[in-house]
Each structure stands twice: as structure tokens, then as C-alpha cells.
């Protein structure tokens, strides 16, 4: 497992140190030694400056559970979800017994590109989600930096067989296809909508599509283009279309119906709009 450590607030390109850890124990031991002014990343960078465009590969799957405002699952639930995998779990600064916050670091069978990491992240988040552990989606970028664990952090370390990257990518591809199929049907519903129904169909499809975009199943530009074309086909004016889609895609997260990471309930969310 290869990863990076560097000072927080890095500005000088030569301050990233590439670190090799043969085992999860070795990784945990090194992370424990980080100073409060240091951070680490599962990514390696070239040039050695932390930025998304500089990611050469990612050496582990890192997921974050933030219980600061909600109870999003426990470390024990995460342990059950990760049975058979090599991993490190450790509590983070905001952790409390009533609102657990912790980090999940999973060894993978090979290093992945930033694009592959996005798919791997979805599969990992879904695996934990099936056991009641909700992953913070704001922390899914490949170049993410992680603060050093607090001195009093609780660690759980397990050995096992690394997460099979090829199998995970196949799963992600299949899930993306399943998610896009109901999106295609929703676009067809817009294209066949009658006057009086057109705006609602467009808006509901847009609301559900926002979740697909967030989970990486479809690109925002592609989704907007397809929704727009279908709405124009049934005679909606472009200004009205743009306003409706914008309203759907910018609704507050708390106003959105939940949708699973694999997108399988997209049709339900459209129907409940």
C-alpha cells in the first residue's frame, strides 16, 4: 500500500513524502506518528503537490463516517460489513459514543486511477451502507487529505484478502447500467407527457437525477442535455426548461427523497415526487 504524508496547508511542491506500508499494521503505526500539523492521502501525486489533476494513482480505499450531526453507523457495524477484508478503522476528532465518527481504510488488490477510484468508492460505500453505515459523500474525491488521528483515537485493525478491484469495477459498471436504464425511461416519460404534466415530469426526473449525478452514475452535462431534449420535444420553451431543471438540481439535500447508491430505486423516487 503506497500513500502520501505532507504538512497541512502545503504550498511547496517538494514537501510530499511517498510512504510504503506492507501491512495494515504498518500503515496504522505510521499514521499514529503523524503530528497534528500533518495529513495523509491514499493518493500519490506527480508533480508532488496535492491536487486532483496531479493524482497518478490511489493505493487504498478510504471512506469517512461523520456522526457530528447524525448517527450514521458504528465501528462494530463497519467491522461486520468488512468481514474478510484487511482494514484499519479509527475514530476521528468529532467522535462521541452517541454520534460515532470514524475513518475506514481498506487495502485493495492493486492501485487505481482517479477515475477507477470513483467507481471503487461507490461500491465500498454501498457495502457499508447495506450494514447501516452511511458514508460522507463530501469526502469521496481521490486527492482527499485526511487529518492525523487524535491522540486518543481508537484503532481496529484486521487482516484478510484485499478488496478485489476488478470485481468491484465490474459491479460498479453493472450498477451504473441499472441506474441509467430507469433514467432512460424517465426521459421517455417526459417526451410523451401531455400538456399539464410536462413540467412535473421534467422536475421529478431532475430531482431523482441529481442523486444519480452525486453517486457518479451519470455526468451532469449528459443528464441535462437528455432532459432538455425530451422537454423540447413536447413543446416546452427553453427558458422554462432551464428554470425547471435548475430548480430540480439545486433543491436542498434535506428536501430530496433518498436514493440508493446503486440507483436501483430511481424510478420510485420519480414516482414519489
mmCIF file of C-alpha atoms in Angstrom, residues 28-272:
data_model
loop_
_atom_site.group_PDB
_atom_site.id
_atom_site.type_symbol
_atom_site.label_atom_id
_atom_site.label_comp_id
_atom_site.label_asym_id
_atom_site.label_seq_id
_atom_site.Cartn_x
_atom_site.Cartn_y
_atom_site.Cartn_z
ATOM 1 C CA UNK A 28 -1.626 2.236 11.302
ATOM 2 C CA UNK A 29 1.685 2.552 13.117
ATOM 3 C CA UNK A 30 2.904 5.245 10.732
ATOM 4 C CA UNK A 31 -0.363 7.191 10.797
ATOM 5 C CA UNK A 32 -0.249 7.196 14.602
ATOM 6 C CA UNK A 33 3.082 9.046 14.422
ATOM 7 C CA UNK A 34 1.724 11.939 12.344
ATOM 8 C CA UNK A 35 1.946 15.296 14.026
ATOM 9 C CA UNK A 36 -1.162 17.477 14.363
ATOM 10 C CA UNK A 37 0.292 19.667 11.612
ATOM 11 C CA UNK A 38 0.494 16.732 9.176
ATOM 12 C CA UNK A 39 -2.033 14.996 6.984
ATOM 13 C CA UNK A 40 -2.020 11.966 4.708
ATOM 14 C CA UNK A 41 -3.660 10.861 1.476
ATOM 15 C CA UNK A 42 -4.213 7.469 -0.153
ATOM 16 C CA UNK A 43 -3.156 9.094 -3.430
ATOM 17 C CA UNK A 44 0.265 9.678 -4.910
ATOM 18 C CA UNK A 45 0.925 12.863 -6.871
ATOM 19 C CA UNK A 46 3.102 13.941 -9.780
ATOM 20 C CA UNK A 47 4.206 16.673 -9.565
ATOM 21 C CA UNK A 48 4.263 16.182 -5.778
ATOM 22 C CA UNK A 49 1.614 18.752 -4.953
ATOM 23 C CA UNK A 50 -1.801 17.662 -3.709
ATOM 24 C CA UNK A 51 -4.317 18.441 -6.435
ATOM 25 C CA UNK A 52 -6.877 16.324 -8.280
ATOM 26 C CA UNK A 53 -5.101 16.852 -11.601
ATOM 27 C CA UNK A 54 -1.836 15.506 -10.128
ATOM 28 C CA UNK A 55 -3.176 12.162 -8.893
ATOM 29 C CA UNK A 56 -1.179 9.356 -10.521
ATOM 30 C CA UNK A 57 -2.841 6.525 -8.613
ATOM 31 C CA UNK A 58 -4.624 5.719 -5.377
ATOM 32 C CA UNK A 59 -3.323 2.943 -3.148
ATOM 33 C CA UNK A 60 -6.255 2.277 -0.813
ATOM 34 C CA UNK A 61 -9.973 2.845 -0.433
ATOM 35 C CA UNK A 62 -10.659 5.445 2.257
ATOM 36 C CA UNK A 63 -14.179 6.184 3.487
ATOM 37 C CA UNK A 64 -15.310 8.589 6.182
ATOM 38 C CA UNK A 65 -18.230 8.402 8.597
ATOM 39 C CA UNK A 66 -19.215 11.732 10.111
ATOM 40 C CA UNK A 67 -21.622 11.400 13.019
ATOM 41 C CA UNK A 68 -21.315 15.025 14.095
ATOM 42 C CA UNK A 69 -24.931 15.840 13.252
ATOM 43 C CA UNK A 70 -26.455 12.394 12.670
ATOM 44 C CA UNK A 71 -25.970 8.828 13.828
ATOM 45 C CA UNK A 72 -24.547 7.264 10.668
ATOM 46 C CA UNK A 73 -23.494 3.873 11.990
ATOM 47 C CA UNK A 74 -20.946 2.359 14.351
ATOM 48 C CA UNK A 75 -17.490 0.845 14.042
ATOM 49 C CA UNK A 76 -18.964 -2.517 15.008
ATOM 50 C CA UNK A 77 -21.373 -2.321 12.063
ATOM 51 C CA UNK A 78 -18.427 -1.403 9.829
ATOM 52 C CA UNK A 79 -16.462 -4.413 11.102
ATOM 53 C CA UNK A 80 -19.315 -6.712 10.116
ATOM 54 C CA UNK A 81 -19.554 -5.104 6.671
ATOM 55 C CA UNK A 82 -15.806 -5.514 6.093
ATOM 56 C CA UNK A 83 -15.523 -9.139 7.201
ATOM 57 C CA UNK A 84 -12.734 -10.870 5.286
ATOM 58 C CA UNK A 85 -11.016 -7.647 4.158
ATOM 59 C CA UNK A 86 -7.818 -6.082 5.519
ATOM 60 C CA UNK A 87 -8.677 -2.715 7.010
ATOM 61 C CA UNK A 88 -7.934 -0.054 9.584
ATOM 62 C CA UNK A 89 -10.718 1.742 11.418
ATOM 63 C CA UNK A 90 -10.001 4.641 13.707
ATOM 64 C CA UNK A 91 -12.127 7.239 15.439
ATOM 65 C CA UNK A 92 -11.729 10.874 14.429
ATOM 66 C CA UNK A 93 -11.743 14.160 16.320
ATOM 67 C CA UNK A 94 -15.515 14.645 16.382
ATOM 68 C CA UNK A 95 -16.243 11.088 17.597
ATOM 69 C CA UNK A 96 -18.609 10.548 20.534
ATOM 70 C CA UNK A 97 -20.364 7.445 21.806
ATOM 71 C CA UNK A 98 -23.744 8.821 20.745
ATOM 72 C CA UNK A 99 -22.567 10.121 17.362
ATOM 73 C CA UNK A 100 -19.699 7.912 16.122
ATOM 74 C CA UNK A 101 -17.231 9.455 13.684
ATOM 75 C CA UNK A 102 -14.515 7.292 12.212
ATOM 76 C CA UNK A 103 -12.342 6.583 9.195
ATOM 77 C CA UNK A 104 -12.265 3.386 7.158
ATOM 78 C CA UNK A 105 -9.092 2.422 5.266
ATOM 79 C CA UNK A 106 -9.354 -0.724 3.126
ATOM 80 C CA UNK A 107 -6.478 -2.466 1.332
ATOM 81 C CA UNK A 108 -7.134 -3.058 -2.382
ATOM 82 C CA UNK A 109 -5.722 -5.619 -4.805
ATOM 83 C CA UNK A 110 -3.969 -3.003 -6.957
ATOM 84 C CA UNK A 111 -3.538 0.730 -7.239
ATOM 85 C CA UNK A 112 -6.285 2.509 -9.190
ATOM 86 C CA UNK A 113 -6.617 5.642 -11.277
ATOM 87 C CA UNK A 114 -8.677 8.587 -10.055
ATOM 88 C CA UNK A 115 -11.498 7.551 -12.406
ATOM 89 C CA UNK A 116 -11.422 3.976 -11.143
ATOM 90 C CA UNK A 117 -11.371 5.254 -7.566
ATOM 91 C CA UNK A 118 -14.738 6.966 -8.088
ATOM 92 C CA UNK A 119 -16.286 3.614 -9.013
ATOM 93 C CA UNK A 120 -14.483 1.832 -6.197
ATOM 94 C CA UNK A 121 -15.752 4.426 -3.715
ATOM 95 C CA UNK A 122 -19.367 3.785 -4.739
ATOM 96 C CA UNK A 123 -19.000 0.032 -4.270
ATOM 97 C CA UNK A 124 -17.354 0.453 -0.875
ATOM 98 C CA UNK A 125 -19.951 2.957 0.309
ATOM 99 C CA UNK A 126 -22.757 0.656 -0.784
ATOM 100 C CA UNK A 127 -21.188 -2.320 1.017
ATOM 101 C CA UNK A 128 -21.076 -0.397 4.269
ATOM 102 C CA UNK A 129 -24.466 1.169 3.660
ATOM 103 C CA UNK A 130 -26.026 -2.292 3.472
ATOM 104 C CA UNK A 131 -24.972 -2.706 7.114
ATOM 105 C CA UNK A 132 -26.284 0.643 8.307
ATOM 106 C CA UNK A 133 -23.090 2.676 7.921
ATOM 107 C CA UNK A 134 -23.619 5.884 5.944
ATOM 108 C CA UNK A 135 -20.506 7.279 4.281
ATOM 109 C CA UNK A 136 -19.918 11.016 3.975
ATOM 110 C CA UNK A 137 -20.233 11.801 0.254
ATOM 111 C CA UNK A 138 -18.372 15.092 0.656
ATOM 112 C CA UNK A 139 -15.133 13.152 1.113
ATOM 113 C CA UNK A 140 -15.089 10.982 -1.994
ATOM 114 C CA UNK A 141 -12.519 12.743 -4.191
ATOM 115 C CA UNK A 142 -9.365 10.768 -4.961
ATOM 116 C CA UNK A 143 -6.999 13.541 -3.823
ATOM 117 C CA UNK A 144 -8.633 13.879 -0.408
ATOM 118 C CA UNK A 145 -6.367 14.747 2.517
ATOM 119 C CA UNK A 146 -7.008 13.232 5.934
ATOM 120 C CA UNK A 147 -6.126 14.795 9.253
ATOM 121 C CA UNK A 148 -3.882 12.893 11.625
ATOM 122 C CA UNK A 149 -5.936 10.840 14.111
ATOM 123 C CA UNK A 150 -6.273 12.344 17.602
ATOM 124 C CA UNK A 151 -4.005 11.010 20.358
ATOM 125 C CA UNK A 152 -6.931 9.219 21.992
ATOM 126 C CA UNK A 153 -8.169 7.620 18.763
ATOM 127 C CA UNK A 154 -9.490 4.078 18.989
ATOM 128 C CA UNK A 155 -7.992 1.768 16.337
ATOM 129 C CA UNK A 156 -9.302 -1.525 14.958
ATOM 130 C CA UNK A 157 -7.002 -3.424 12.578
ATOM 131 C CA UNK A 158 -7.868 -6.552 10.610
ATOM 132 C CA UNK A 159 -6.104 -8.774 8.102
ATOM 133 C CA UNK A 160 -7.662 -10.518 5.124
ATOM 134 C CA UNK A 161 -7.675 -10.607 1.338
ATOM 135 C CA UNK A 162 -7.518 -7.173 -0.325
ATOM 136 C CA UNK A 163 -10.668 -5.857 -1.934
ATOM 137 C CA UNK A 164 -10.699 -7.240 -5.494
ATOM 138 C CA UNK A 165 -10.507 -4.137 -7.683
ATOM 139 C CA UNK A 166 -11.503 -5.910 -10.907
ATOM 140 C CA UNK A 167 -14.598 -7.418 -9.324
ATOM 141 C CA UNK A 168 -15.520 -4.097 -7.730
ATOM 142 C CA UNK A 169 -15.216 -2.278 -11.065
ATOM 143 C CA UNK A 170 -17.416 -4.877 -12.754
ATOM 144 C CA UNK A 171 -20.002 -4.384 -10.017
ATOM 145 C CA UNK A 172 -19.843 -0.598 -10.433
ATOM 146 C CA UNK A 173 -20.332 -0.904 -14.197
ATOM 147 C CA UNK A 174 -23.366 -3.147 -13.757
ATOM 148 C CA UNK A 175 -24.862 -0.799 -11.167
ATOM 149 C CA UNK A 176 -24.326 2.192 -13.437
ATOM 150 C CA UNK A 177 -26.145 0.395 -16.248
ATOM 151 C CA UNK A 178 -29.050 -0.451 -13.915
ATOM 152 C CA UNK A 179 -29.245 3.180 -12.796
ATOM 153 C CA UNK A 180 -29.176 4.559 -16.338
ATOM 154 C CA UNK A 181 -31.993 2.282 -17.539
ATOM 155 C CA UNK A 182 -34.678 3.902 -15.319
ATOM 156 C CA UNK A 183 -33.219 7.308 -16.232
ATOM 157 C CA UNK A 184 -33.798 6.476 -19.874
ATOM 158 C CA UNK A 185 -37.396 5.511 -19.071
ATOM 159 C CA UNK A 186 -37.893 8.775 -17.167
ATOM 160 C CA UNK A 187 -36.656 10.714 -20.207
ATOM 161 C CA UNK A 188 -39.146 8.788 -22.350
ATOM 162 C CA UNK A 189 -41.960 9.738 -19.922
ATOM 163 C CA UNK A 190 -41.070 13.404 -20.394
ATOM 164 C CA UNK A 191 -41.043 13.002 -24.168
ATOM 165 C CA UNK A 192 -44.564 11.517 -24.104
ATOM 166 C CA UNK A 193 -46.059 13.776 -21.402
ATOM 167 C CA UNK A 194 -49.279 15.642 -22.088
ATOM 168 C CA UNK A 195 -49.812 19.380 -21.528
ATOM 169 C CA UNK A 196 -50.239 19.960 -17.821
ATOM 170 C CA UNK A 197 -47.928 17.054 -16.960
ATOM 171 C CA UNK A 198 -44.782 18.082 -18.793
ATOM 172 C CA UNK A 199 -43.231 20.351 -16.155
ATOM 173 C CA UNK A 200 -43.941 17.919 -13.334
ATOM 174 C CA UNK A 201 -42.398 15.004 -15.227
ATOM 175 C CA UNK A 202 -39.325 17.118 -16.009
ATOM 176 C CA UNK A 203 -38.987 18.366 -12.441
ATOM 177 C CA UNK A 204 -39.385 14.924 -10.846
ATOM 178 C CA UNK A 205 -36.887 13.364 -13.224
ATOM 179 C CA UNK A 206 -34.470 16.196 -12.443
ATOM 180 C CA UNK A 207 -34.802 15.700 -8.678
ATOM 181 C CA UNK A 208 -34.041 11.981 -8.906
ATOM 182 C CA UNK A 209 -31.295 12.570 -11.475
ATOM 183 C CA UNK A 210 -29.449 14.804 -9.038
ATOM 184 C CA UNK A 211 -28.878 11.723 -6.879
ATOM 185 C CA UNK A 212 -27.536 9.756 -9.851
ATOM 186 C CA UNK A 213 -25.140 12.603 -10.565
ATOM 187 C CA UNK A 214 -23.993 12.726 -6.929
ATOM 188 C CA UNK A 215 -23.343 8.972 -6.956
ATOM 189 C CA UNK A 216 -21.406 9.209 -10.227
ATOM 190 C CA UNK A 217 -23.795 7.095 -12.327
ATOM 191 C CA UNK A 218 -24.290 9.807 -14.935
ATOM 192 C CA UNK A 219 -22.493 13.003 -15.918
ATOM 193 C CA UNK A 220 -24.367 16.208 -15.142
ATOM 194 C CA UNK A 221 -23.934 17.695 -18.639
ATOM 195 C CA UNK A 222 -25.171 14.498 -20.297
ATOM 196 C CA UNK A 223 -28.202 14.247 -17.999
ATOM 197 C CA UNK A 224 -29.192 17.886 -18.526
ATOM 198 C CA UNK A 225 -28.828 17.527 -22.294
ATOM 199 C CA UNK A 226 -31.127 14.483 -22.381
ATOM 200 C CA UNK A 227 -33.729 16.047 -20.089
ATOM 201 C CA UNK A 228 -33.670 19.247 -22.148
ATOM 202 C CA UNK A 229 -34.065 17.439 -25.479
ATOM 203 C CA UNK A 230 -37.045 15.432 -24.177
ATOM 204 C CA UNK A 231 -38.744 18.557 -22.818
ATOM 205 C CA UNK A 232 -38.227 20.451 -26.069
ATOM 206 C CA UNK A 233 -39.733 17.511 -27.934
ATOM 207 C CA UNK A 234 -43.054 18.027 -26.122
ATOM 208 C CA UNK A 235 -43.083 21.774 -26.735
ATOM 209 C CA UNK A 236 -41.740 23.339 -23.551
ATOM 210 C CA UNK A 237 -39.926 26.632 -24.050
ATOM 211 C CA UNK A 238 -36.173 26.592 -23.434
ATOM 212 C CA UNK A 239 -36.304 29.236 -20.694
ATOM 213 C CA UNK A 240 -38.951 27.208 -18.851
ATOM 214 C CA UNK A 241 -36.933 24.017 -19.272
ATOM 215 C CA UNK A 242 -33.743 25.591 -17.963
ATOM 216 C CA UNK A 243 -35.554 27.049 -14.958
ATOM 217 C CA UNK A 244 -37.249 23.739 -14.090
ATOM 218 C CA UNK A 245 -34.072 21.683 -14.350
ATOM 219 C CA UNK A 246 -32.094 24.239 -12.355
ATOM 220 C CA UNK A 247 -34.744 24.202 -9.632
ATOM 221 C CA UNK A 248 -34.662 20.388 -9.506
ATOM 222 C CA UNK A 249 -30.872 20.117 -9.426
ATOM 223 C CA UNK A 250 -30.426 22.776 -6.741
ATOM 224 C CA UNK A 251 -33.006 21.618 -4.211
ATOM 225 C CA UNK A 252 -31.665 21.458 -0.686
ATOM 226 C CA UNK A 253 -30.340 17.965 0.192
ATOM 227 C CA UNK A 254 -32.766 17.686 3.118
ATOM 228 C CA UNK A 255 -35.683 18.194 0.706
ATOM 229 C CA UNK A 256 -34.651 15.298 -1.523
ATOM 230 C CA UNK A 257 -36.022 11.792 -1.225
ATOM 231 C CA UNK A 258 -33.186 9.344 -0.503
ATOM 232 C CA UNK A 259 -31.935 7.150 -3.319
ATOM 233 C CA UNK A 260 -29.637 4.163 -3.001
ATOM 234 C CA UNK A 261 -26.016 4.352 -4.120
ATOM 235 C CA UNK A 262 -26.674 1.845 -6.915
ATOM 236 C CA UNK A 263 -29.560 3.944 -8.272
ATOM 237 C CA UNK A 264 -31.924 0.955 -8.272
ATOM 238 C CA UNK A 265 -34.784 2.946 -6.732
ATOM 239 C CA UNK A 266 -34.554 5.878 -9.160
ATOM 240 C CA UNK A 267 -37.980 5.034 -10.593
ATOM 241 C CA UNK A 268 -39.509 5.036 -7.103
ATOM 242 C CA UNK A 269 -38.102 8.483 -6.351
ATOM 243 C CA UNK A 270 -39.515 9.840 -9.615
ATOM 244 C CA UNK A 271 -42.901 8.311 -8.801
ATOM 245 C CA UNK A 272 -42.983 9.775 -5.288
#
